[in-house]
mmCIF file of C-alpha atoms in Angstrom:
data_model
loop_
_atom_site.group_PDB
_atom_site.id
_atom_site.type_symbol
_atom_site.label_atom_id
_atom_site.label_comp_id
_atom_site.label_asym_id
_atom_site.label_seq_id
_atom_site.Cartn_x
_atom_site.Cartn_y
_atom_site.Cartn_z
ATOM 1 C CA MET T 1 1.607 7.576 22.381
ATOM 2 C CA PHE T 2 -0.360 5.297 19.700
ATOM 3 C CA SER T 3 -3.138 2.894 20.097
ATOM 4 C CA ALA T 4 -3.722 -0.120 18.575
ATOM 5 C CA LYS T 5 -7.278 1.544 16.931
ATOM 6 C CA PHE T 6 -4.978 4.042 15.492
ATOM 7 C CA PHE T 7 -2.767 1.592 13.720
ATOM 8 C CA LEU T 8 -5.868 -0.700 12.583
ATOM 9 C CA LYS T 9 -7.142 2.301 10.873
ATOM 10 C CA LEU T 10 -3.697 3.538 9.537
ATOM 11 C CA GLY T 11 -2.937 -0.167 8.425
ATOM 12 C CA ALA T 12 -6.160 -0.037 6.403
ATOM 13 C CA ASP T 13 -5.336 3.224 4.756
ATOM 14 C CA VAL T 14 -1.822 2.108 4.206
ATOM 15 C CA ARG T 15 -3.009 -1.229 2.549
ATOM 16 C CA ASP T 16 -5.341 0.912 0.146
ATOM 17 C CA GLU T 17 -2.585 3.304 -0.887
ATOM 18 C CA TYR T 18 -0.376 0.273 -1.664
ATOM 19 C CA ARG T 19 -3.128 -1.198 -4.024
ATOM 20 C CA LYS T 20 -3.885 1.884 -5.717
ATOM 21 C CA ASP T 21 -0.032 2.471 -6.095
ATOM 22 C CA VAL T 22 0.977 -1.111 -7.360
ATOM 23 C CA PHE T 23 -1.965 -2.762 -8.644
ATOM 24 C CA GLU T 24 -3.960 0.262 -10.120
ATOM 25 C CA LYS T 25 -1.125 2.556 -11.397
ATOM 26 C CA GLY T 26 0.973 -0.419 -12.165
ATOM 27 C CA LYS T 27 4.156 0.598 -10.516
ATOM 28 C CA ASP T 28 6.504 -1.817 -8.441
ATOM 29 C CA VAL T 29 7.928 -1.310 -4.824
ATOM 30 C CA HIS T 30 10.725 0.668 -6.512
ATOM 31 C CA GLY T 31 8.069 3.297 -8.267
ATOM 32 C CA LYS T 32 8.958 1.481 -11.743
ATOM 33 C CA SER T 33 6.218 0.738 -14.162
ATOM 34 C CA PHE T 34 6.072 -3.197 -14.423
ATOM 35 C CA LYS T 35 7.809 -4.516 -17.385
ATOM 36 C CA PRO T 36 5.415 -5.948 -20.419
ATOM 37 C CA TYR T 37 4.255 -9.453 -20.401
ATOM 38 C CA SER T 38 5.767 -12.019 -23.115
ATOM 39 C CA GLN T 39 3.680 -11.958 -26.077
ATOM 40 C CA GLU T 40 1.562 -15.167 -25.625
ATOM 41 C CA TYR T 41 0.632 -14.352 -22.034
ATOM 42 C CA SER T 42 -0.302 -10.832 -23.063
ATOM 43 C CA GLU T 43 -2.570 -11.921 -25.960
ATOM 44 C CA LEU T 44 -4.261 -14.633 -23.664
ATOM 45 C CA LYS T 45 -4.811 -12.047 -21.055
ATOM 46 C CA LYS T 46 -6.106 -9.409 -23.259
ATOM 47 C CA ALA T 47 -8.716 -11.774 -24.864
ATOM 48 C CA ASN T 48 -9.787 -12.590 -21.279
ATOM 49 C CA THR T 49 -9.687 -16.141 -21.861
ATOM 50 C CA PHE T 50 -8.397 -17.300 -18.114
ATOM 51 C CA LYS T 51 -11.084 -18.656 -15.636
ATOM 52 C CA LEU T 52 -12.138 -16.146 -13.115
ATOM 53 C CA GLN T 53 -10.351 -13.333 -14.758
ATOM 54 C CA ASP T 54 -11.014 -10.078 -13.813
ATOM 55 C CA SER T 55 -11.729 -8.116 -17.121
ATOM 56 C CA ALA T 56 -10.977 -4.792 -15.575
ATOM 57 C CA TYR T 57 -7.221 -5.690 -15.529
ATOM 58 C CA ALA T 58 -7.149 -7.411 -18.998
ATOM 59 C CA ASN T 59 -5.408 -4.658 -20.778
ATOM 60 C CA LYS T 60 -2.706 -3.594 -18.088
ATOM 61 C CA VAL T 61 0.470 -5.129 -16.969
ATOM 62 C CA THR T 62 -0.146 -5.110 -13.169
ATOM 63 C CA PRO T 63 -0.091 -8.606 -11.401
ATOM 64 C CA VAL T 64 -3.757 -8.811 -11.356
ATOM 65 C CA LEU T 65 -5.521 -11.873 -12.807
ATOM 66 C CA THR T 66 -8.215 -12.741 -10.832
ATOM 67 C CA GLY T 67 -7.760 -10.019 -8.059
ATOM 68 C CA ALA T 68 -7.208 -12.602 -5.332
ATOM 69 C CA LEU T 69 -3.653 -11.629 -4.914
ATOM 70 C CA MET T 70 -4.710 -7.957 -4.496
ATOM 71 C CA GLU T 71 -7.621 -8.826 -2.325
ATOM 72 C CA ASP T 72 -5.299 -11.040 -0.101
ATOM 73 C CA LEU T 73 -3.222 -8.148 0.940
ATOM 74 C CA ALA T 74 -4.278 -7.595 4.777
ATOM 75 C CA VAL T 75 -3.650 -5.789 7.945
ATOM 76 C CA THR T 76 -2.852 -8.311 10.755
ATOM 77 C CA LYS T 77 -2.040 -8.022 14.448
ATOM 78 C CA PRO T 78 -2.295 -4.119 14.919
ATOM 79 C CA THR T 79 -1.027 -3.071 18.296
ATOM 80 C CA SER T 80 0.051 0.276 19.925
ATOM 81 C CA THR T 81 3.686 0.064 18.486
ATOM 82 C CA GLY T 82 2.205 -0.783 14.749
ATOM 83 C CA PHE T 83 0.923 -3.461 12.599
ATOM 84 C CA PHE T 84 1.693 -6.198 10.044
ATOM 85 C CA LEU T 85 0.815 -5.680 6.418
ATOM 86 C CA GLY T 86 1.149 -8.937 4.014
ATOM 87 C CA TRP T 87 -0.378 -11.870 2.422
ATOM 88 C CA ASN T 88 -2.038 -14.390 4.119
ATOM 89 C CA VAL T 89 -2.386 -17.213 1.329
ATOM 90 C CA TRP T 90 -0.543 -15.773 -1.779
ATOM 91 C CA GLY T 91 3.021 -14.953 -0.101
ATOM 92 C CA SER T 92 4.657 -17.608 -2.604
ATOM 93 C CA LYS T 93 2.945 -15.751 -5.506
ATOM 94 C CA VAL T 94 4.886 -12.250 -4.308
ATOM 95 C CA ILE T 95 7.778 -14.772 -4.023
ATOM 96 C CA SER T 96 7.471 -15.940 -7.697
ATOM 97 C CA LEU T 97 6.653 -12.487 -9.105
ATOM 98 C CA ASN T 98 9.903 -11.102 -7.241
ATOM 99 C CA LYS T 99 12.176 -13.821 -9.164
ATOM 100 C CA GLN T 100 10.460 -12.523 -12.340
ATOM 101 C CA GLY T 101 11.454 -8.884 -11.945
ATOM 102 C CA ARG T 102 7.988 -7.789 -10.781
ATOM 103 C CA GLU T 103 8.782 -7.104 -7.254
ATOM 104 C CA LEU T 104 5.652 -6.201 -4.869
ATOM 105 C CA THR T 105 7.816 -6.012 -1.666
ATOM 106 C CA THR T 106 11.594 -6.737 -1.006
ATOM 107 C CA LYS T 107 13.324 -7.083 2.363
ATOM 108 C CA ASP T 108 15.404 -3.963 1.616
ATOM 109 C CA LYS T 109 12.246 -2.085 0.389
ATOM 110 C CA PRO T 110 9.186 -3.357 1.831
ATOM 111 C CA LEU T 111 6.861 -0.500 0.820
ATOM 112 C CA PRO T 112 7.148 2.062 -2.329
ATOM 113 C CA ASP T 113 8.270 5.478 -1.387
ATOM 114 C CA SER T 114 4.803 7.045 -1.846
ATOM 115 C CA VAL T 115 3.133 4.751 0.542
ATOM 116 C CA LEU T 116 5.962 5.414 3.099
ATOM 117 C CA ASN T 117 5.404 9.237 2.454
ATOM 118 C CA PHE T 118 1.552 8.761 3.238
ATOM 119 C CA MET T 119 2.172 6.650 6.259
ATOM 120 C CA SER T 120 4.995 9.326 7.641
ATOM 121 C CA LYS T 121 2.223 12.319 6.836
ATOM 122 C CA GLU T 122 -0.386 10.352 8.515
ATOM 123 C CA LEU T 123 1.827 9.725 11.874
ATOM 124 C CA CYS T 124 2.760 13.496 12.032
ATOM 125 C CA LYS T 125 -1.046 14.600 11.646
ATOM 126 C CA TYR T 126 -1.954 12.265 14.486
ATOM 127 C CA ILE T 127 1.054 13.390 16.620
ATOM 128 C CA ASP T 128 0.103 17.210 15.749
ATOM 129 C CA LYS T 129 -3.568 16.553 16.558
ATOM 130 C CA LYS T 130 -2.882 14.459 19.715
ATOM 131 C CA TYR T 131 0.106 16.019 21.393
ATOM 132 C CA ILE T 132 1.204 19.265 19.949
ATOM 133 C CA LYS T 133 -1.802 21.347 19.412
ATOM 134 C CA PRO T 134 -3.844 20.783 22.514
ATOM 135 C CA ASN T 135 -0.730 22.164 24.274
ATOM 136 C CA CYS T 136 -0.517 25.279 22.312
ATOM 137 C CA LYS T 137 -2.263 28.221 24.126
ATOM 138 C CA THR T 138 -2.603 31.557 22.980
ATOM 139 C CA THR T 139 -1.318 34.369 25.294
ATOM 140 C CA LYS T 140 -2.549 37.999 24.296
ATOM 141 C CA HIS T 141 -0.444 41.004 25.587
ATOM 142 C CA LYS T 142 -1.567 44.303 25.359
ATOM 143 C CA ILE T 143 1.168 46.544 24.598
ATOM 144 C CA GLY T 144 1.017 50.406 25.347
ATOM 145 C CA LYS T 145 -1.795 52.524 27.221
#
């Protein structure tokens, strides 16, 4: 029904939606805003004092310091049945953030609802385009004289 090419593109779109939802909007996997940092860490981050710090995120409470965690999120192993989305290098950082209450993903909730809704809509569009609409034919019936 689906192809690996479709899931490769869908995976990239899902990854981008996840990045936008979690890292740009600052919402955890449950859709709640991230809690504030400690006073000390917040001041250091706002002062842009960390090595290789991405200054665009200096005033945000999102889990982005250098951008490495955000950029490491990748799509792997696309097949005709799906794809894997995860962190290749920074998986341990995700576990650490989860323990701190900054949940990026959990076993019970791997993706935020907004990302799951996006993925569902894209799957429906593909099914409609590929299987339903091509089979719909219009038949005209003349009624009367």
